[in-house]
Amino acid sequence: MQTSNRLEGIGEYYFSQKLREIDALNKQGRNVINLGIGSPDLPPHPDVIRVLQEESAKPNVHAYQGYKGSAILRNALSDWYAKWYGVKLDPETEILPLIGSKEGIMHVCMTYLNPGDLVMVPNPGYPTYRSAAKMAGGTIVEYTLREENNWFPDFDELQRIVDAHPGAKQRGSMAWVNYPHMPTGQLPDDTIFEKWIAFAKKNNVLVCHDNPYSFILNDKPISILSVPGAKETALELNSLSKSQNMAGWRVGMLASGKQVVDDVLRFKSNMDSGMFLPVQLAAAKAVSLDESWYAKVNQTYRERRQSVFQLLQLLNTSFSDNQAGMFVWAKIPHQYADGFAMSDEILKEAAVFITPGGIFGSAGNEFIRVSLCSPVQKFEEARERISKAFEKRGTISTSVKI
Ligand SMILES: Cc1ncc(COP(=O)(O)O)c(C=O)c1O
């Protein structure tokens, strides 16, 4: 049977393709150091694992769960938002637990988009915004984030996009937003979310804020829902994948006003059922951890980041040392045509994989991204390999001395 039209132009995810290439190199004995994917390598808090173990040993926890998630988890998520973001969420009506925030992106697109509806996505940005919107039939228009504007949007450009799209104001449109921003590590400033909400109200836009990195290398987590009136025109996705080291557990959430939660639930309840109850109870434990958990996680990432800075200096890149999230984003030296060329060369010569920024959109072409999800020794080993590989030739690229 032929694949559906909605899959047209949806390629294989870059990383799954690249992992096959890395696999092939490993089979040749190259033992590639993969500094690409942002999957936390450390475990969740031991109390979280204990809850899962204890709860899953009980006989009465194995049935289907309600579509809206357990009240215990929703209450814990509500407390988490109140404590850390200063946002009040009604656990009954304004929170929807998700099987990871990535599925939330698809659910939101399927819930709201009709063919041709405008979806604004950041360039550079997380590729799933684009692919989910495309599969749901939306018309995607990129808005550009530029280094010289601290990776914030130009709201005049956004206004032009809305004005140029027939019917956008009447029917409504969707915009994907993400701060701390992946891949650039840009933190939100004091006004960016207010500007987004004002823009959304003026133009009938549903702002979808994706917020999985707010606790990583950042002491001041901010939610777009802290802006007064935000729940009327915005939703937020959040995740336990990064901040609680639970990427494989698949726990995320959507928060907004009751209407949005009800709308998305209409779609989601036809797609899957509630998560395994012990996972939900362990997740509730995870979001009730105190400051010391986040301090410990961040201490680890801070040490790693220092080592990555050294690696990036060796590679003659330039970068900001105030980035949040699990990556460092760096501008490549002029000698390379783009980040793909640089990434390919480093993989071939030194058996180290670094993500080319271009996979996040054309505005990322002159950048590379290094993941912090490896121990410091790996970064040191990568540095050694790179030094050695390029020492032989005397250069990293044709004219960059190391
Ligand atoms: C910006 C961004 N949003 C969402 C996700 C997905 O997170 P989750 O594990 O909650 O599905 C990722 C994961 O890499 C991400 O980088």
PDB file of C-alpha atoms in Angstrom, residues 60-221:
ATOM      1  CA  ASN A  60      -4.289  -3.378  41.553  1.00  0.00           C
ATOM      2  CA  VAL A  61      -2.353  -0.870  39.444  1.00  0.00           C
ATOM      3  CA  HIS A  62      -2.308  -2.601  36.074  1.00  0.00           C
ATOM      4  CA  ALA A  63      -5.635  -1.600  34.609  1.00  0.00           C
ATOM      5  CA  TYR A  64      -6.318   1.078  31.990  1.00  0.00           C
ATOM      6  CA  GLN A  65      -6.058   4.538  33.421  1.00  0.00           C
ATOM      7  CA  GLY A  66      -8.325   7.521  32.919  1.00  0.00           C
ATOM      8  CA  TYR A  67      -7.600   9.686  29.863  1.00  0.00           C
ATOM      9  CA  LYS A  68      -7.014  12.776  31.975  1.00  0.00           C
ATOM     10  CA  GLY A  69      -4.330  11.157  34.126  1.00  0.00           C
ATOM     11  CA  SER A  70      -4.333  10.396  37.827  1.00  0.00           C
ATOM     12  CA  ALA A  71      -5.489  13.173  40.163  1.00  0.00           C
ATOM     13  CA  ILE A  72      -2.322  12.602  42.193  1.00  0.00           C
ATOM     14  CA  LEU A  73      -0.157  13.469  39.198  1.00  0.00           C
ATOM     15  CA  ARG A  74      -2.311  16.441  38.176  1.00  0.00           C
ATOM     16  CA  ASN A  75      -2.198  17.824  41.720  1.00  0.00           C
ATOM     17  CA  ALA A  76       1.581  17.374  41.850  1.00  0.00           C
ATOM     18  CA  LEU A  77       1.981  19.144  38.482  1.00  0.00           C
ATOM     19  CA  SER A  78      -0.229  21.967  39.710  1.00  0.00           C
ATOM     20  CA  ASP A  79       1.941  22.349  42.837  1.00  0.00           C
ATOM     21  CA  TRP A  80       5.076  22.240  40.651  1.00  0.00           C
ATOM     22  CA  TYR A  81       3.777  25.116  38.532  1.00  0.00           C
ATOM     23  CA  ALA A  82       2.771  27.134  41.600  1.00  0.00           C
ATOM     24  CA  LYS A  83       6.102  26.640  43.339  1.00  0.00           C
ATOM     25  CA  TRP A  84       8.514  27.134  40.462  1.00  0.00           C
ATOM     26  CA  TYR A  85       6.703  29.269  37.900  1.00  0.00           C
ATOM     27  CA  GLY A  86       4.298  31.167  40.180  1.00  0.00           C
ATOM     28  CA  VAL A  87       1.416  29.989  37.966  1.00  0.00           C
ATOM     29  CA  LYS A  88      -1.909  28.786  39.338  1.00  0.00           C
ATOM     30  CA  LEU A  89      -3.360  25.848  37.424  1.00  0.00           C
ATOM     31  CA  ASP A  90      -6.580  24.077  38.315  1.00  0.00           C
ATOM     32  CA  PRO A  91      -5.546  20.410  38.448  1.00  0.00           C
ATOM     33  CA  GLU A  92      -9.064  19.342  37.440  1.00  0.00           C
ATOM     34  CA  THR A  93      -9.436  21.411  34.317  1.00  0.00           C
ATOM     35  CA  GLU A  94      -6.186  23.097  33.278  1.00  0.00           C
ATOM     36  CA  ILE A  95      -3.641  20.244  33.170  1.00  0.00           C
ATOM     37  CA  LEU A  96      -3.401  17.298  30.807  1.00  0.00           C
ATOM     38  CA  PRO A  97      -0.611  14.748  31.447  1.00  0.00           C
ATOM     39  CA  LEU A  98       1.023  13.538  28.232  1.00  0.00           C
ATOM     40  CA  ILE A  99       3.175  10.644  27.128  1.00  0.00           C
ATOM     41  CA  GLY A 100       6.075  13.063  26.595  1.00  0.00           C
ATOM     42  CA  SER A 101       5.736  16.573  25.258  1.00  0.00           C
ATOM     43  CA  LYS A 102       6.599  15.477  21.719  1.00  0.00           C
ATOM     44  CA  GLU A 103       3.253  13.707  21.390  1.00  0.00           C
ATOM     45  CA  GLY A 104       1.655  16.909  22.684  1.00  0.00           C
ATOM     46  CA  ILE A 105       2.973  18.798  19.660  1.00  0.00           C
ATOM     47  CA  MET A 106       1.204  16.361  17.351  1.00  0.00           C
ATOM     48  CA  HIS A 107      -1.999  16.353  19.444  1.00  0.00           C
ATOM     49  CA  VAL A 108      -2.195  20.135  19.424  1.00  0.00           C
ATOM     50  CA  CYS A 109      -1.705  20.267  15.645  1.00  0.00           C
ATOM     51  CA  MET A 110      -4.317  17.544  15.044  1.00  0.00           C
ATOM     52  CA  THR A 111      -6.759  19.240  17.408  1.00  0.00           C
ATOM     53  CA  TYR A 112      -6.690  22.675  15.819  1.00  0.00           C
ATOM     54  CA  LEU A 113      -5.402  22.652  12.260  1.00  0.00           C
ATOM     55  CA  ASN A 114      -7.517  22.503   9.139  1.00  0.00           C
ATOM     56  CA  PRO A 115      -5.885  22.250   5.723  1.00  0.00           C
ATOM     57  CA  GLY A 116      -4.260  25.551   4.874  1.00  0.00           C
ATOM     58  CA  ASP A 117      -4.308  27.006   8.377  1.00  0.00           C
ATOM     59  CA  LEU A 118      -1.267  29.138   9.148  1.00  0.00           C
ATOM     60  CA  VAL A 119       1.367  27.707  11.482  1.00  0.00           C
ATOM     61  CA  MET A 120       4.359  29.895  12.359  1.00  0.00           C
ATOM     62  CA  VAL A 121       7.475  27.967  13.339  1.00  0.00           C
ATOM     63  CA  PRO A 122      10.859  29.266  14.480  1.00  0.00           C
ATOM     64  CA  ASN A 123      13.919  28.995  12.249  1.00  0.00           C
ATOM     65  CA  PRO A 124      16.060  27.656  13.809  1.00  0.00           C
ATOM     66  CA  GLY A 125      13.800  25.468  15.920  1.00  0.00           C
ATOM     67  CA  TYR A 126      12.853  21.957  16.993  1.00  0.00           C
ATOM     68  CA  PRO A 127      12.045  20.099  13.730  1.00  0.00           C
ATOM     69  CA  THR A 128       8.944  18.392  15.173  1.00  0.00           C
ATOM     70  CA  TYR A 129       6.925  21.661  15.140  1.00  0.00           C
ATOM     71  CA  ARG A 130       7.228  21.694  11.374  1.00  0.00           C
ATOM     72  CA  SER A 131       6.639  17.995  10.729  1.00  0.00           C
ATOM     73  CA  ALA A 132       3.653  17.732  13.090  1.00  0.00           C
ATOM     74  CA  ALA A 133       2.028  20.820  11.596  1.00  0.00           C
ATOM     75  CA  LYS A 134       2.635  19.501   8.091  1.00  0.00           C
ATOM     76  CA  MET A 135       1.144  16.083   8.863  1.00  0.00           C
ATOM     77  CA  ALA A 136      -1.908  17.816  10.301  1.00  0.00           C
ATOM     78  CA  GLY A 137      -2.367  19.761   7.051  1.00  0.00           C
ATOM     79  CA  GLY A 138      -1.206  23.206   8.202  1.00  0.00           C
ATOM     80  CA  THR A 139       0.564  25.737   6.019  1.00  0.00           C
ATOM     81  CA  ILE A 140       3.948  26.349   7.580  1.00  0.00           C
ATOM     82  CA  VAL A 141       5.638  29.735   7.487  1.00  0.00           C
ATOM     83  CA  GLU A 142       8.949  30.168   9.255  1.00  0.00           C
ATOM     84  CA  TYR A 143       9.816  33.210  11.313  1.00  0.00           C
ATOM     85  CA  THR A 144      13.518  33.859  11.586  1.00  0.00           C
ATOM     86  CA  LEU A 145      15.449  34.079  14.813  1.00  0.00           C
ATOM     87  CA  ARG A 146      18.716  35.945  14.470  1.00  0.00           C
ATOM     88  CA  GLU A 147      21.810  35.975  16.626  1.00  0.00           C
ATOM     89  CA  GLU A 148      21.981  39.787  16.482  1.00  0.00           C
ATOM     90  CA  ASN A 149      18.470  39.905  17.972  1.00  0.00           C
ATOM     91  CA  ASN A 150      19.391  37.426  20.736  1.00  0.00           C
ATOM     92  CA  TRP A 151      17.381  34.759  18.932  1.00  0.00           C
ATOM     93  CA  PHE A 152      14.122  36.617  19.604  1.00  0.00           C
ATOM     94  CA  PRO A 153      11.581  37.074  16.805  1.00  0.00           C
ATOM     95  CA  ASP A 154      11.009  40.252  14.870  1.00  0.00           C
ATOM     96  CA  PHE A 155       7.339  40.974  15.621  1.00  0.00           C
ATOM     97  CA  ASP A 156       7.053  43.123  12.485  1.00  0.00           C
ATOM     98  CA  GLU A 157       7.992  40.055  10.467  1.00  0.00           C
ATOM     99  CA  LEU A 158       5.382  38.019  12.352  1.00  0.00           C
ATOM    100  CA  GLN A 159       2.758  40.685  11.658  1.00  0.00           C
ATOM    101  CA  ARG A 160       3.592  40.590   7.949  1.00  0.00           C
ATOM    102  CA  ILE A 161       3.218  36.802   7.971  1.00  0.00           C
ATOM    103  CA  VAL A 162      -0.244  36.956   9.530  1.00  0.00           C
ATOM    104  CA  ASP A 163      -1.350  39.838   7.281  1.00  0.00           C
ATOM    105  CA  ALA A 164      -0.236  37.964   4.172  1.00  0.00           C
ATOM    106  CA  HIS A 165      -2.136  34.764   4.982  1.00  0.00           C
ATOM    107  CA  PRO A 166      -5.729  34.851   3.778  1.00  0.00           C
ATOM    108  CA  GLY A 167      -8.219  34.339   6.571  1.00  0.00           C
ATOM    109  CA  ALA A 168      -5.584  33.951   9.294  1.00  0.00           C
ATOM    110  CA  LYS A 169      -7.118  36.556  11.582  1.00  0.00           C
ATOM    111  CA  GLN A 170     -10.666  35.291  11.146  1.00  0.00           C
ATOM    112  CA  ARG A 171      -9.985  31.566  11.423  1.00  0.00           C
ATOM    113  CA  GLY A 172      -7.094  31.862  13.849  1.00  0.00           C
ATOM    114  CA  SER A 173      -3.543  30.622  13.432  1.00  0.00           C
ATOM    115  CA  MET A 174      -0.910  28.821  15.449  1.00  0.00           C
ATOM    116  CA  ALA A 175       2.628  29.800  16.494  1.00  0.00           C
ATOM    117  CA  TRP A 176       5.290  27.614  18.077  1.00  0.00           C
ATOM    118  CA  VAL A 177       7.551  29.296  20.621  1.00  0.00           C
ATOM    119  CA  ASN A 178      10.292  27.846  22.803  1.00  0.00           C
ATOM    120  CA  TYR A 179      12.433  29.576  25.496  1.00  0.00           C
ATOM    121  CA  PRO A 180      14.913  28.488  26.781  1.00  0.00           C
ATOM    122  CA  HIS A 181      15.328  27.960  23.104  1.00  0.00           C
ATOM    123  CA  MET A 182      16.564  24.789  21.543  1.00  0.00           C
ATOM    124  CA  PRO A 183      19.012  24.759  19.748  1.00  0.00           C
ATOM    125  CA  THR A 184      20.457  28.207  20.588  1.00  0.00           C
ATOM    126  CA  GLY A 185      20.191  28.011  24.394  1.00  0.00           C
ATOM    127  CA  GLN A 186      18.699  31.518  24.491  1.00  0.00           C
ATOM    128  CA  LEU A 187      16.885  32.281  27.745  1.00  0.00           C
ATOM    129  CA  PRO A 188      13.604  34.188  27.783  1.00  0.00           C
ATOM    130  CA  ASP A 189      14.025  37.836  28.795  1.00  0.00           C
ATOM    131  CA  ASP A 190      11.522  39.724  30.976  1.00  0.00           C
ATOM    132  CA  THR A 191       9.281  40.797  28.128  1.00  0.00           C
ATOM    133  CA  ILE A 192       9.311  38.164  25.408  1.00  0.00           C
ATOM    134  CA  PHE A 193       6.249  36.266  26.627  1.00  0.00           C
ATOM    135  CA  GLU A 194       4.258  39.472  27.181  1.00  0.00           C
ATOM    136  CA  LYS A 195       5.050  40.461  23.613  1.00  0.00           C
ATOM    137  CA  TRP A 196       3.902  37.086  22.320  1.00  0.00           C
ATOM    138  CA  ILE A 197       0.628  37.251  24.244  1.00  0.00           C
ATOM    139  CA  ALA A 198      -0.086  40.810  23.061  1.00  0.00           C
ATOM    140  CA  PHE A 199       0.640  39.737  19.479  1.00  0.00           C
ATOM    141  CA  ALA A 200      -1.572  36.655  19.870  1.00  0.00           C
ATOM    142  CA  LYS A 201      -4.521  38.609  21.242  1.00  0.00           C
ATOM    143  CA  LYS A 202      -4.306  41.187  18.494  1.00  0.00           C
ATOM    144  CA  ASN A 203      -4.078  38.593  15.725  1.00  0.00           C
ATOM    145  CA  ASN A 204      -6.137  35.638  16.966  1.00  0.00           C
ATOM    146  CA  VAL A 205      -3.103  33.358  17.344  1.00  0.00           C
ATOM    147  CA  LEU A 206      -2.857  30.265  19.522  1.00  0.00           C
ATOM    148  CA  VAL A 207       0.659  30.506  20.978  1.00  0.00           C
ATOM    149  CA  CYS A 208       2.078  27.083  21.788  1.00  0.00           C
ATOM    150  CA  HIS A 209       4.990  27.440  24.158  1.00  0.00           C
ATOM    151  CA  ASP A 210       7.234  24.413  24.435  1.00  0.00           C
ATOM    152  CA  ASN A 211       9.093  24.614  27.751  1.00  0.00           C
ATOM    153  CA  PRO A 212      11.113  21.431  28.415  1.00  0.00           C
ATOM    154  CA  TYR A 213      14.441  23.148  29.243  1.00  0.00           C
ATOM    155  CA  SER A 214      13.451  25.727  31.850  1.00  0.00           C
ATOM    156  CA  PHE A 215      15.303  24.019  34.723  1.00  0.00           C
ATOM    157  CA  ILE A 216      18.525  23.165  32.918  1.00  0.00           C
ATOM    158  CA  LEU A 217      21.345  25.652  33.514  1.00  0.00           C
ATOM    159  CA  ASN A 218      18.753  28.214  34.470  1.00  0.00           C
ATOM    160  CA  ASP A 219      17.898  29.402  37.983  1.00  0.00           C
ATOM    161  CA  LYS A 220      14.752  31.268  37.017  1.00  0.00           C
ATOM    162  CA  PRO A 221      12.206  29.036  35.252  1.00  0.00           C
TER     163      PRO A 221
END
